[in-house]
Amino acid sequence: MSLMMDNNIGWNLARAANSWRHAVDNQMSGIGFTQSKWIAMMHLDRFGEGCTQSDLASQMGIEQPSLIRTLNQLEAAGFIIRRESDVDARCKTLWFTNDGKQQLAKMQHIAQLGRSDLLDGLSKEQRELLDHALLTIISNAHNMSFET
């Protein structure tokens, strides 16, 4: 029984992540945000303003050219600005505008409501166990990628 459950963990983890993202996509589309845009905004917020485009792409696990189009759209909408890096003039750093910060606050509120709905039925202890288990899996995967 344990082997069968172990075989399903990765599958269910991927399904949960996809279902979660789809649910958030539906909520964010109500305020005009595509998946690429809301994910870029949320990652910039978590990673921190002033990061470079390449650092943000790396944090998101995508190639920089894939991110550039989204950043161009966010900049055109007035949500972010790019500035020359103080360290390397060839690099651009990313910053939220006032409108971007207001939009981010709306997105965070929507995301919080969604998290509540998605985690409905799980006790505080179950949520803590789930968080700990996911962090362990992430750490193990990270360690595996650096084994020689």
Coordinates of C-alpha atoms in Angstrom, one line a residue:
M1 CA 0.0 0.0 0.0
S2 CA 2.8 2.4 0.9
L3 CA 4.5 1.9 -2.5
M4 CA 1.2 2.7 -4.3
M5 CA 0.8 5.8 -2.2
D6 CA 4.4 6.9 -2.9
N7 CA 3.8 6.4 -6.6
N8 CA 0.8 8.8 -6.4
I9 CA 2.4 11.6 -4.3
G10 CA 4.3 13.2 -7.2
W11 CA 1.2 12.9 -9.5
N12 CA -1.1 14.3 -6.8
L13 CA 1.4 17.1 -6.0
A14 CA 1.5 18.1 -9.7
R15 CA -2.3 17.9 -9.9
A16 CA -2.7 20.0 -6.7
A17 CA -0.3 22.7 -8.0
N18 CA -2.1 22.8 -11.4
S19 CA -5.5 23.0 -9.8
W20 CA -4.3 25.7 -7.4
R21 CA -2.9 27.8 -10.3
H22 CA -6.1 27.3 -12.3
A23 CA -8.2 28.5 -9.4
V24 CA -6.1 31.5 -8.9
D25 CA -6.0 32.2 -12.6
N26 CA -9.8 32.3 -12.6
Q27 CA -9.8 34.8 -9.7
M28 CA -7.1 37.0 -11.2
S29 CA -8.7 37.1 -14.6
G30 CA -11.6 39.0 -12.9
I31 CA -9.2 41.9 -12.5
G32 CA -7.7 41.6 -15.9
F33 CA -4.5 39.6 -15.1
T34 CA -3.2 36.7 -17.0
Q35 CA -1.2 33.9 -15.3
S36 CA 2.1 35.3 -16.6
K37 CA 1.3 38.8 -15.3
W38 CA 0.1 37.8 -11.8
I39 CA 2.9 35.3 -11.3
A40 CA 5.5 37.9 -12.3
M41 CA 4.0 40.5 -9.9
M42 CA 3.8 38.1 -7.0
H43 CA 7.3 36.9 -7.6
L44 CA 8.7 40.4 -7.8
D45 CA 7.0 41.2 -4.5
R46 CA 8.4 38.0 -2.8
F47 CA 11.9 38.4 -4.3
G48 CA 12.0 42.1 -3.7
E49 CA 12.0 45.3 -5.7
G50 CA 15.3 46.3 -7.2
C51 CA 16.1 42.8 -8.4
T52 CA 17.3 42.4 -12.0
Q53 CA 15.2 40.9 -14.8
S54 CA 17.5 37.9 -15.0
D55 CA 17.3 37.3 -11.3
L56 CA 13.5 37.4 -11.3
A57 CA 13.4 35.0 -14.3
S58 CA 15.7 32.7 -12.4
Q59 CA 13.5 32.8 -9.3
M60 CA 10.5 32.0 -11.4
G61 CA 12.3 29.1 -13.1
I62 CA 11.9 30.6 -16.6
E63 CA 14.3 32.0 -19.2
Q64 CA 14.7 35.8 -19.3
P65 CA 13.3 36.2 -22.9
S66 CA 10.1 34.5 -21.7
L67 CA 9.7 37.1 -18.9
I68 CA 10.6 40.2 -21.0
R69 CA 7.3 40.2 -22.9
T70 CA 5.3 40.0 -19.6
L71 CA 7.5 42.8 -18.1
N72 CA 6.9 44.9 -21.2
Q73 CA 3.1 44.5 -20.7
L74 CA 3.3 45.3 -17.0
E75 CA 5.4 48.4 -17.7
A76 CA 3.0 49.6 -20.5
A77 CA 0.1 49.2 -18.0
G78 CA 2.0 51.4 -15.5
F79 CA 2.5 48.7 -12.9
I80 CA 6.3 48.4 -12.9
I81 CA 9.2 50.5 -14.0
R82 CA 12.7 49.5 -15.0
R83 CA 15.7 51.4 -13.8
E84 CA 19.4 51.0 -14.7
S85 CA 21.2 49.0 -12.1
D86 CA 23.6 50.9 -9.7
V87 CA 26.0 47.9 -10.0
D88 CA 25.8 47.1 -13.7
A89 CA 24.5 49.6 -16.3
R90 CA 23.8 46.7 -18.6
C91 CA 21.2 45.3 -16.2
K92 CA 17.7 46.7 -15.5
T93 CA 16.2 46.5 -12.0
L94 CA 12.4 46.2 -11.4
W95 CA 10.3 48.4 -9.2
F96 CA 6.6 48.8 -8.6
T97 CA 4.8 52.0 -9.4
N98 CA 2.2 53.4 -7.0
D99 CA -0.5 51.9 -9.3
G100 CA 1.4 48.6 -9.3
K101 CA 1.5 48.6 -5.5
Q102 CA -2.2 49.2 -5.4
Q103 CA -2.8 46.4 -7.9
L104 CA -0.6 44.1 -6.0
A105 CA -2.6 44.8 -2.8
K106 CA -5.8 43.8 -4.7
M107 CA -4.1 40.7 -6.0
Q108 CA -2.9 39.7 -2.5
H109 CA -6.3 40.1 -1.1
I110 CA -7.8 37.9 -3.9
A111 CA -5.1 35.3 -3.4
Q112 CA -5.7 35.3 0.4
L113 CA -9.4 34.6 -0.1
G114 CA -8.5 31.9 -2.6
R115 CA -6.0 30.3 -0.2
S116 CA -8.7 30.2 2.4
D117 CA -11.1 28.4 0.0
L118 CA -8.4 26.0 -1.3
L119 CA -7.3 25.0 2.2
D120 CA -10.9 24.7 3.6
G121 CA -11.3 21.5 5.5
L122 CA -7.7 21.3 6.6
S123 CA -6.9 21.9 10.3
K124 CA -4.1 24.2 11.4
E125 CA -2.0 21.1 12.2
Q126 CA -2.7 19.6 8.8
R127 CA -1.7 22.8 7.1
E128 CA 1.5 22.9 9.1
L129 CA 2.3 19.3 8.3
L130 CA 1.6 19.9 4.6
D131 CA 3.8 23.0 4.6
H132 CA 6.6 21.1 6.3
A133 CA 6.3 18.1 4.0
L134 CA 6.4 20.4 0.9
L135 CA 9.5 22.2 2.1
T136 CA 11.2 18.9 2.8
I137 CA 10.4 17.7 -0.8
I138 CA 11.7 21.0 -2.2
S139 CA 14.9 20.7 -0.1
N140 CA 15.4 17.0 -1.2
A141 CA 14.9 18.0 -4.8
H142 CA 17.4 20.8 -4.5
N143 CA 20.0 18.5 -2.9
M144 CA 19.5 15.9 -5.6
S145 CA 20.1 18.5 -8.3
F146 CA 23.5 19.3 -6.9
E147 CA 24.7 15.7 -6.3
T148 CA 27.5 14.6 -8.5

